[in-house]
mmCIF file with all atom_site columns, C-alpha atoms in Angstrom:
data_model
loop_
_atom_site.group_PDB
_atom_site.id
_atom_site.type_symbol
_atom_site.label_atom_id
_atom_site.label_alt_id
_atom_site.label_comp_id
_atom_site.label_asym_id
_atom_site.label_entity_id
_atom_site.label_seq_id
_atom_site.pdbx_PDB_ins_code
_atom_site.Cartn_x
_atom_site.Cartn_y
_atom_site.Cartn_z
_atom_site.occupancy
_atom_site.B_iso_or_equiv
_atom_site.pdbx_formal_charge
_atom_site.auth_seq_id
_atom_site.auth_comp_id
_atom_site.auth_asym_id
_atom_site.auth_atom_id
_atom_site.pdbx_PDB_model_num
ATOM 1   C CA . MET A 1 1   ? -12.331 -13.971 6.932   1.00 0.00 ? 254 MET A CA 1
ATOM 2   C CA . PRO A 1 2   ? -15.153 -11.796 8.853   1.00 0.00 ? 255 PRO A CA 1
ATOM 3   C CA . LEU A 1 3   ? -15.340 -8.098  8.747   1.00 0.00 ? 256 LEU A CA 1
ATOM 4   C CA . ALA A 1 4   ? -15.435 -6.373  11.977  1.00 0.00 ? 257 ALA A CA 1
ATOM 5   C CA . ALA A 1 5   ? -18.859 -6.781  13.719  1.00 0.00 ? 258 ALA A CA 1
ATOM 6   C CA . ASN A 1 6   ? -20.585 -3.657  12.867  1.00 0.00 ? 259 ASN A CA 1
ATOM 7   C CA . HIS A 1 7   ? -19.829 -4.496  9.167   1.00 0.00 ? 260 HIS A CA 1
ATOM 8   C CA . SER A 1 8   ? -20.693 -7.934  8.377   1.00 0.00 ? 261 SER A CA 1
ATOM 9   C CA . ASP A 1 9   ? -20.588 -11.084 10.766  1.00 0.00 ? 262 ASP A CA 1
ATOM 10  C CA . VAL A 1 10  ? -20.282 -13.535 7.696   1.00 0.00 ? 263 VAL A CA 1
ATOM 11  C CA . HIS A 1 11  ? -17.169 -14.710 5.668   1.00 0.00 ? 264 HIS A CA 1
ATOM 12  C CA . ASP A 1 12  ? -16.729 -12.270 2.899   1.00 0.00 ? 265 ASP A CA 1
ATOM 13  C CA . ALA A 1 13  ? -14.134 -13.532 -0.140  1.00 0.00 ? 266 ALA A CA 1
ATOM 14  C CA . ILE A 1 14  ? -11.367 -11.080 -0.593  1.00 0.00 ? 267 ILE A CA 1
ATOM 15  C CA . THR A 1 15  ? -9.705  -11.137 -3.844  1.00 0.00 ? 268 THR A CA 1
ATOM 16  C CA . CYS A 1 16  ? -6.608  -9.782  -4.733  1.00 0.00 ? 269 CYS A CA 1
ATOM 17  C CA . ARG A 1 17  ? -4.545  -9.749  -7.854  1.00 0.00 ? 270 ARG A CA 1
ATOM 18  C CA . ARG A 1 18  ? -2.697  -7.412  -10.142 1.00 0.00 ? 271 ARG A CA 1
ATOM 19  C CA . ALA A 1 19  ? -4.749  -4.331  -11.569 1.00 0.00 ? 272 ALA A CA 1
ATOM 20  C CA . LEU A 1 20  ? -6.679  -4.517  -14.979 1.00 0.00 ? 273 LEU A CA 1
ATOM 21  C CA . PRO A 1 21  ? -6.873  -1.532  -17.050 1.00 0.00 ? 274 PRO A CA 1
ATOM 22  C CA . GLU A 1 22  ? -10.549 -1.369  -16.509 1.00 0.00 ? 275 GLU A CA 1
ATOM 23  C CA . ASP A 1 23  ? -9.414  -0.845  -12.625 1.00 0.00 ? 276 ASP A CA 1
ATOM 24  C CA . TYR A 1 24  ? -7.629  2.267   -12.907 1.00 0.00 ? 277 TYR A CA 1
ATOM 25  C CA . PRO A 1 25  ? -10.760 4.442   -12.911 1.00 0.00 ? 278 PRO A CA 1
ATOM 26  C CA . ALA A 1 26  ? -11.774 3.267   -9.351  1.00 0.00 ? 279 ALA A CA 1
ATOM 27  C CA . LEU A 1 27  ? -7.994  3.576   -8.375  1.00 0.00 ? 280 LEU A CA 1
ATOM 28  C CA . GLY A 1 28  ? -7.632  7.107   -8.913  1.00 0.00 ? 281 GLY A CA 1
ATOM 29  C CA . ARG A 1 29  ? -10.530 7.108   -6.920  1.00 0.00 ? 282 ARG A CA 1
ATOM 30  C CA . MET A 1 30  ? -9.232  5.513   -4.218  1.00 0.00 ? 283 MET A CA 1
ATOM 31  C CA . LEU A 1 31  ? -6.103  7.264   -4.516  1.00 0.00 ? 284 LEU A CA 1
ATOM 32  C CA . GLU A 1 32  ? -8.274  10.592  -3.813  1.00 0.00 ? 285 GLU A CA 1
ATOM 33  C CA . LEU A 1 33  ? -9.758  8.428   -0.567  1.00 0.00 ? 286 LEU A CA 1
ATOM 34  C CA . TYR A 1 34  ? -5.789  7.485   0.659   1.00 0.00 ? 287 TYR A CA 1
ATOM 35  C CA . GLN A 1 35  ? -4.890  11.040  0.055   1.00 0.00 ? 288 GLN A CA 1
ATOM 36  C CA . TYR A 1 36  ? -7.934  12.959  2.382   1.00 0.00 ? 289 TYR A CA 1
ATOM 37  C CA . GLU A 1 37  ? -7.237  10.213  5.040   1.00 0.00 ? 290 GLU A CA 1
ATOM 38  C CA . LEU A 1 38  ? -3.638  11.337  5.064   1.00 0.00 ? 291 LEU A CA 1
ATOM 39  C CA . SER A 1 39  ? -4.339  14.828  4.915   1.00 0.00 ? 292 SER A CA 1
ATOM 40  C CA . ASP A 1 40  ? -3.488  16.151  8.400   1.00 0.00 ? 293 ASP A CA 1
ATOM 41  C CA . ILE A 1 41  ? 0.091   14.312  8.639   1.00 0.00 ? 294 ILE A CA 1
ATOM 42  C CA . TRP A 1 42  ? 1.310   14.426  4.758   1.00 0.00 ? 295 TRP A CA 1
ATOM 43  C CA . ASP A 1 43  ? 1.135   18.277  3.661   1.00 0.00 ? 296 ASP A CA 1
ATOM 44  C CA . GLN A 1 44  ? -0.518  18.363  0.200   1.00 0.00 ? 297 GLN A CA 1
ATOM 45  C CA . ASP A 1 45  ? -3.535  20.713  -0.840  1.00 0.00 ? 298 ASP A CA 1
ATOM 46  C CA . LEU A 1 46  ? -6.904  20.088  -3.238  1.00 0.00 ? 299 LEU A CA 1
ATOM 47  C CA . SER A 1 47  ? -6.075  21.444  -7.189  1.00 0.00 ? 300 SER A CA 1
ATOM 48  C CA . PRO A 1 48  ? -8.406  24.328  -8.612  1.00 0.00 ? 301 PRO A CA 1
ATOM 49  C CA . GLN A 1 49  ? -10.288 21.195  -9.596  1.00 0.00 ? 302 GLN A CA 1
ATOM 50  C CA . GLY A 1 50  ? -10.938 19.946  -6.410  1.00 0.00 ? 303 GLY A CA 1
ATOM 51  C CA . GLU A 1 51  ? -8.494  16.816  -6.472  1.00 0.00 ? 304 GLU A CA 1
ATOM 52  C CA . TYR A 1 52  ? -5.458  15.643  -5.030  1.00 0.00 ? 305 TYR A CA 1
ATOM 53  C CA . GLY A 1 53  ? -4.493  14.494  -8.138  1.00 0.00 ? 306 GLY A CA 1
ATOM 54  C CA . TYR A 1 54  ? -2.177  11.821  -7.952  1.00 0.00 ? 307 TYR A CA 1
ATOM 55  C CA . ASP A 1 55  ? -0.896  11.494  -11.725 1.00 0.00 ? 308 ASP A CA 1
ATOM 56  C CA . LEU A 1 56  ? -1.545  8.018   -12.061 1.00 0.00 ? 309 LEU A CA 1
ATOM 57  C CA . THR A 1 57  ? -1.299  7.314   -15.378 1.00 0.00 ? 310 THR A CA 1
ATOM 58  C CA . GLU A 1 58  ? 2.431   9.239   -15.624 1.00 0.00 ? 311 GLU A CA 1
ATOM 59  C CA . HIS A 1 59  ? 3.102   6.053   -12.866 1.00 0.00 ? 312 HIS A CA 1
ATOM 60  C CA . ALA A 1 60  ? 1.249   3.204   -14.886 1.00 0.00 ? 313 ALA A CA 1
ATOM 61  C CA . ARG A 1 61  ? 3.451   3.866   -17.980 1.00 0.00 ? 314 ARG A CA 1
ATOM 62  C CA . ALA A 1 62  ? 6.811   3.859   -16.052 1.00 0.00 ? 315 ALA A CA 1
ATOM 63  C CA . GLU A 1 63  ? 9.219   0.754   -15.864 1.00 0.00 ? 316 GLU A CA 1
ATOM 64  C CA . ARG A 1 64  ? 8.890   -1.431  -13.052 1.00 0.00 ? 317 ARG A CA 1
ATOM 65  C CA . PHE A 1 65  ? 5.482   0.190   -11.885 1.00 0.00 ? 318 PHE A CA 1
ATOM 66  C CA . PHE A 1 66  ? 2.950   -2.106  -10.554 1.00 0.00 ? 319 PHE A CA 1
ATOM 67  C CA . ALA A 1 67  ? -0.593  -1.862  -9.233  1.00 0.00 ? 320 ALA A CA 1
ATOM 68  C CA . HIS A 1 68  ? -2.537  -4.064  -7.402  1.00 0.00 ? 321 HIS A CA 1
ATOM 69  C CA . VAL A 1 69  ? -6.116  -4.405  -6.038  1.00 0.00 ? 322 VAL A CA 1
ATOM 70  C CA . ALA A 1 70  ? -8.126  -6.364  -3.534  1.00 0.00 ? 323 ALA A CA 1
ATOM 71  C CA . LEU A 1 71  ? -11.649 -6.927  -3.523  1.00 0.00 ? 324 LEU A CA 1
ATOM 72  C CA . VAL A 1 72  ? -14.557 -7.670  -1.063  1.00 0.00 ? 325 VAL A CA 1
ATOM 73  C CA . ASP A 1 73  ? -17.260 -9.974  -2.598  1.00 0.00 ? 326 ASP A CA 1
ATOM 74  C CA . GLY A 1 74  ? -16.326 -8.623  -6.062  1.00 0.00 ? 327 GLY A CA 1
ATOM 75  C CA . ARG A 1 75  ? -16.092 -4.743  -4.660  1.00 0.00 ? 328 ARG A CA 1
ATOM 76  C CA . TYR A 1 76  ? -12.482 -2.715  -4.582  1.00 0.00 ? 329 TYR A CA 1
ATOM 77  C CA . ALA A 1 77  ? -11.818 -2.360  -0.961  1.00 0.00 ? 330 ALA A CA 1
ATOM 78  C CA . GLY A 1 78  ? -7.895  -1.342  -1.138  1.00 0.00 ? 331 GLY A CA 1
ATOM 79  C CA . PHE A 1 79  ? -5.026  -1.027  -3.627  1.00 0.00 ? 332 PHE A CA 1
ATOM 80  C CA . ALA A 1 80  ? -1.221  -1.119  -3.638  1.00 0.00 ? 333 ALA A CA 1
ATOM 81  C CA . LEU A 1 81  ? 1.383   0.392   -5.645  1.00 0.00 ? 334 LEU A CA 1
ATOM 82  C CA . VAL A 1 82  ? 4.729   -0.700  -6.411  1.00 0.00 ? 335 VAL A CA 1
ATOM 83  C CA . GLY A 1 83  ? 7.831   1.411   -7.932  1.00 0.00 ? 336 GLY A CA 1
ATOM 84  C CA . PRO A 1 84  ? 11.829  0.266   -8.630  1.00 0.00 ? 337 PRO A CA 1
ATOM 85  C CA . ALA A 1 85  ? 12.273  4.015   -6.319  1.00 0.00 ? 338 ALA A CA 1
ATOM 86  C CA . VAL A 1 86  ? 14.250  2.634   -3.547  1.00 0.00 ? 339 VAL A CA 1
ATOM 87  C CA . VAL A 1 87  ? 15.466  4.923   -0.820  1.00 0.00 ? 340 VAL A CA 1
ATOM 88  C CA . THR A 1 88  ? 18.498  2.924   0.897   1.00 0.00 ? 341 THR A CA 1
ATOM 89  C CA . GLN A 1 89  ? 19.502  0.340   -1.141  1.00 0.00 ? 342 GLN A CA 1
ATOM 90  C CA . ALA A 1 90  ? 20.643  0.011   -4.876  1.00 0.00 ? 343 ALA A CA 1
ATOM 91  C CA . GLU A 1 91  ? 18.141  -2.071  -6.459  1.00 0.00 ? 344 GLU A CA 1
ATOM 92  C CA . GLY A 1 92  ? 14.365  -3.365  -5.673  1.00 0.00 ? 345 GLY A CA 1
ATOM 93  C CA . GLN A 1 93  ? 10.892  -2.899  -5.070  1.00 0.00 ? 346 GLN A CA 1
ATOM 94  C CA . TRP A 1 94  ? 9.479   -0.099  -3.014  1.00 0.00 ? 347 TRP A CA 1
ATOM 95  C CA . MET A 1 95  ? 5.777   0.410   -1.683  1.00 0.00 ? 348 MET A CA 1
ATOM 96  C CA . GLU A 1 96  ? 4.443   3.646   -3.248  1.00 0.00 ? 349 GLU A CA 1
ATOM 97  C CA . GLN A 1 97  ? 1.435   3.729   -2.037  1.00 0.00 ? 350 GLN A CA 1
ATOM 98  C CA . PHE A 1 98  ? -1.046  0.992   0.248   1.00 0.00 ? 351 PHE A CA 1
ATOM 99  C CA . PHE A 1 99  ? -4.765  1.453   1.175   1.00 0.00 ? 352 PHE A CA 1
ATOM 100 C CA . VAL A 1 100 ? -7.394  -0.523  2.534   1.00 0.00 ? 353 VAL A CA 1
ATOM 101 C CA . MET A 1 101 ? -10.599 1.524   2.936   1.00 0.00 ? 354 MET A CA 1
ATOM 102 C CA . LYS A 1 102 ? -11.824 1.499   6.475   1.00 0.00 ? 355 LYS A CA 1
ATOM 103 C CA . LYS A 1 103 ? -14.959 -0.551  6.192   1.00 0.00 ? 356 LYS A CA 1
ATOM 104 C CA . TYR A 1 104 ? -12.662 -3.403  5.665   1.00 0.00 ? 357 TYR A CA 1
ATOM 105 C CA . ARG A 1 105 ? -9.464  -2.694  7.954   1.00 0.00 ? 358 ARG A CA 1
ATOM 106 C CA . ARG A 1 106 ? -8.704  -5.342  10.596  1.00 0.00 ? 359 ARG A CA 1
ATOM 107 C CA . ALA A 1 107 ? -10.601 -7.925  9.048   1.00 0.00 ? 360 ALA A CA 1
ATOM 108 C CA . GLY A 1 108 ? -7.780  -9.025  6.657   1.00 0.00 ? 361 GLY A CA 1
ATOM 109 C CA . VAL A 1 109 ? -7.871  -7.233  4.180   1.00 0.00 ? 362 VAL A CA 1
ATOM 110 C CA . GLY A 1 110 ? -4.687  -5.459  4.571   1.00 0.00 ? 363 GLY A CA 1
ATOM 111 C CA . THR A 1 111 ? -2.672  -8.157  5.264   1.00 0.00 ? 364 THR A CA 1
ATOM 112 C CA . ALA A 1 112 ? -3.669  -10.474 2.124   1.00 0.00 ? 365 ALA A CA 1
ATOM 113 C CA . LEU A 1 113 ? -3.361  -7.841  0.043   1.00 0.00 ? 366 LEU A CA 1
ATOM 114 C CA . ALA A 1 114 ? 0.210   -6.936  1.532   1.00 0.00 ? 367 ALA A CA 1
ATOM 115 C CA . GLN A 1 115 ? 0.948   -10.926 1.207   1.00 0.00 ? 368 GLN A CA 1
ATOM 116 C CA . HIS A 1 116 ? 0.081   -10.961 -2.267  1.00 0.00 ? 369 HIS A CA 1
ATOM 117 C CA . THR A 1 117 ? 1.703   -7.631  -3.545  1.00 0.00 ? 370 THR A CA 1
ATOM 118 C CA . LEU A 1 118 ? 5.271   -8.579  -1.826  1.00 0.00 ? 371 LEU A CA 1
ATOM 119 C CA . ARG A 1 119 ? 4.802   -12.296 -2.680  1.00 0.00 ? 372 ARG A CA 1
ATOM 120 C CA . GLY A 1 120 ? 4.341   -11.188 -6.436  1.00 0.00 ? 373 GLY A CA 1
ATOM 121 C CA . HIS A 1 121 ? 7.326   -9.681  -6.568  1.00 0.00 ? 374 HIS A CA 1
ATOM 122 C CA . PRO A 1 122 ? 10.077  -11.839 -5.442  1.00 0.00 ? 375 PRO A CA 1
ATOM 123 C CA . GLY A 1 123 ? 13.515  -10.551 -4.324  1.00 0.00 ? 376 GLY A CA 1
ATOM 124 C CA . PRO A 1 124 ? 15.084  -7.451  -2.295  1.00 0.00 ? 377 PRO A CA 1
ATOM 125 C CA . TRP A 1 125 ? 11.885  -4.831  -0.762  1.00 0.00 ? 378 TRP A CA 1
ATOM 126 C CA . GLU A 1 126 ? 11.564  -1.839  1.234   1.00 0.00 ? 379 GLU A CA 1
ATOM 127 C CA . VAL A 1 127 ? 8.372   -0.413  2.710   1.00 0.00 ? 380 VAL A CA 1
ATOM 128 C CA . GLY A 1 128 ? 8.354   2.714   4.238   1.00 0.00 ? 381 GLY A CA 1
ATOM 129 C CA . GLN A 1 129 ? 5.957   5.160   6.940   1.00 0.00 ? 382 GLN A CA 1
ATOM 130 C CA . ILE A 1 130 ? 5.814   8.821   7.032   1.00 0.00 ? 383 ILE A CA 1
ATOM 131 C CA . PRO A 1 131 ? 6.956   9.962   10.798  1.00 0.00 ? 384 PRO A CA 1
ATOM 132 C CA . ASP A 1 132 ? 3.627   10.524  11.674  1.00 0.00 ? 385 ASP A CA 1
ATOM 133 C CA . ASN A 1 133 ? 2.003   7.291   10.204  1.00 0.00 ? 386 ASN A CA 1
ATOM 134 C CA . LEU A 1 134 ? 2.275   5.611   13.068  1.00 0.00 ? 387 LEU A CA 1
ATOM 135 C CA . ALA A 1 135 ? -1.013  3.085   12.575  1.00 0.00 ? 388 ALA A CA 1
ATOM 136 C CA . ALA A 1 136 ? 0.784   2.008   9.249   1.00 0.00 ? 389 ALA A CA 1
ATOM 137 C CA . SER A 1 137 ? 4.200   0.996   11.211  1.00 0.00 ? 390 SER A CA 1
ATOM 138 C CA . ALA A 1 138 ? 1.645   -0.790  13.547  1.00 0.00 ? 391 ALA A CA 1
ATOM 139 C CA . PHE A 1 139 ? 0.165   -2.527  10.378  1.00 0.00 ? 392 PHE A CA 1
ATOM 140 C CA . TRP A 1 140 ? 3.690   -3.269  8.579   1.00 0.00 ? 393 TRP A CA 1
ATOM 141 C CA . ARG A 1 141 ? 5.872   -4.619  11.239  1.00 0.00 ? 394 ARG A CA 1
ATOM 142 C CA . PRO A 1 142 ? 4.241   -7.719  12.473  1.00 0.00 ? 395 PRO A CA 1
ATOM 143 C CA . VAL A 1 143 ? 2.841   -8.315  8.401   1.00 0.00 ? 396 VAL A CA 1
ATOM 144 C CA . ILE A 1 144 ? 6.934   -8.235  7.161   1.00 0.00 ? 397 ILE A CA 1
ATOM 145 C CA . GLY A 1 145 ? 7.919   -10.101 10.112  1.00 0.00 ? 398 GLY A CA 1
ATOM 146 C CA . GLY A 1 146 ? 5.143   -12.799 9.678   1.00 0.00 ? 399 GLY A CA 1
ATOM 147 C CA . LEU A 1 147 ? 6.260   -13.267 5.761   1.00 0.00 ? 400 LEU A CA 1
ATOM 148 C CA . THR A 1 148 ? 10.500  -13.027 6.340   1.00 0.00 ? 401 THR A CA 1
ATOM 149 C CA . SER A 1 149 ? 9.844   -15.241 9.542   1.00 0.00 ? 402 SER A CA 1
ATOM 150 C CA . GLY A 1 150 ? 11.106  -12.125 11.700  1.00 0.00 ? 403 GLY A CA 1
ATOM 151 C CA . GLN A 1 151 ? 14.472  -11.423 9.041   1.00 0.00 ? 404 GLN A CA 1
ATOM 152 C CA . PHE A 1 152 ? 14.300  -7.392  8.354   1.00 0.00 ? 405 PHE A CA 1
ATOM 153 C CA . GLU A 1 153 ? 15.567  -4.403  9.557   1.00 0.00 ? 406 GLU A CA 1
ATOM 154 C CA . GLU A 1 154 ? 14.291  -1.220  9.921   1.00 0.00 ? 407 GLU A CA 1
ATOM 155 C CA . VAL A 1 155 ? 16.072  2.080   9.462   1.00 0.00 ? 408 VAL A CA 1
ATOM 156 C CA . GLN A 1 156 ? 15.171  5.708   9.989   1.00 0.00 ? 409 GLN A CA 1
ATOM 157 C CA . VAL A 1 157 ? 15.958  8.043   6.710   1.00 0.00 ? 410 VAL A CA 1
ATOM 158 C CA . THR A 1 158 ? 16.094  11.778  7.345   1.00 0.00 ? 411 THR A CA 1
ATOM 159 C CA . GLU A 1 159 ? 17.625  13.103  4.391   1.00 0.00 ? 412 GLU A CA 1
ATOM 160 C CA . GLY A 1 160 ? 16.754  13.020  0.849   1.00 0.00 ? 413 GLY A CA 1
ATOM 161 C CA . TRP A 1 161 ? 13.797  13.043  -1.552  1.00 0.00 ? 414 TRP A CA 1
ATOM 162 C CA . TRP A 1 162 ? 12.204  10.421  1.130   1.00 0.00 ? 415 TRP A CA 1
ATOM 163 C CA . GLN A 1 163 ? 12.178  10.657  4.789   1.00 0.00 ? 416 GLN A CA 1
ATOM 164 C CA . GLY A 1 164 ? 10.418  8.168   7.191   1.00 0.00 ? 417 GLY A CA 1
ATOM 165 C CA . ARG A 1 165 ? 11.220  4.640   8.987   1.00 0.00 ? 418 ARG A CA 1
ATOM 166 C CA . VAL A 1 166 ? 11.533  2.183   5.979   1.00 0.00 ? 419 VAL A CA 1
ATOM 167 C CA . GLN A 1 167 ? 11.610  -1.818  6.612   1.00 0.00 ? 420 GLN A CA 1
ATOM 168 C CA . ARG A 1 168 ? 14.170  -3.843  4.336   1.00 0.00 ? 421 ARG A CA 1
ATOM 169 C CA . PHE A 1 169 ? 13.830  -7.172  3.612   1.00 0.00 ? 422 PHE A CA 1
ATOM 170 C CA . SER A 1 170 ? 13.459  -9.866  0.934   1.00 0.00 ? 423 SER A CA 1
ATOM 171 C CA . VAL A 1 171 ? 11.096  -11.996 -0.733  1.00 0.00 ? 424 VAL A CA 1
ATOM 172 C CA . ALA A 1 172 ? 11.755  -15.312 -2.180  1.00 0.00 ? 425 ALA A CA 1
#
């Protein structure tokens, strides 16, 4: 798929796969970029070590936790983290974090990673967006709609451990 004109006008190879142990250092660094990017709408501060400090190792040991990566021409371009902590249903998968580096946005990488991740875990799903992340909602609605032929429900969660918009759907 072509990248934005200011980055490349050739077709680049997009690879999406489940993360391997050797991907975790890069995943950790991309998580720092992700948290920085959301720092204006997600209230968090740096640790004394100068990091946001998302504890990926704790999540990696959790039952039903999965990490996926997207690569463009073999270079890291994004990630998806999946867990079982659903918000509005009794069971299913929850998209914990999803990130595509700015260089690769609007080039099909996010859609490819989302489809790969969702199809890789059949069954009920929830994908949520914090209230001020309008770009995420604009991305997820057509991706989920395309994958489910429009068969999804969107709810607003205002109480509990997580609050915001949530799309509920099932992947065969």
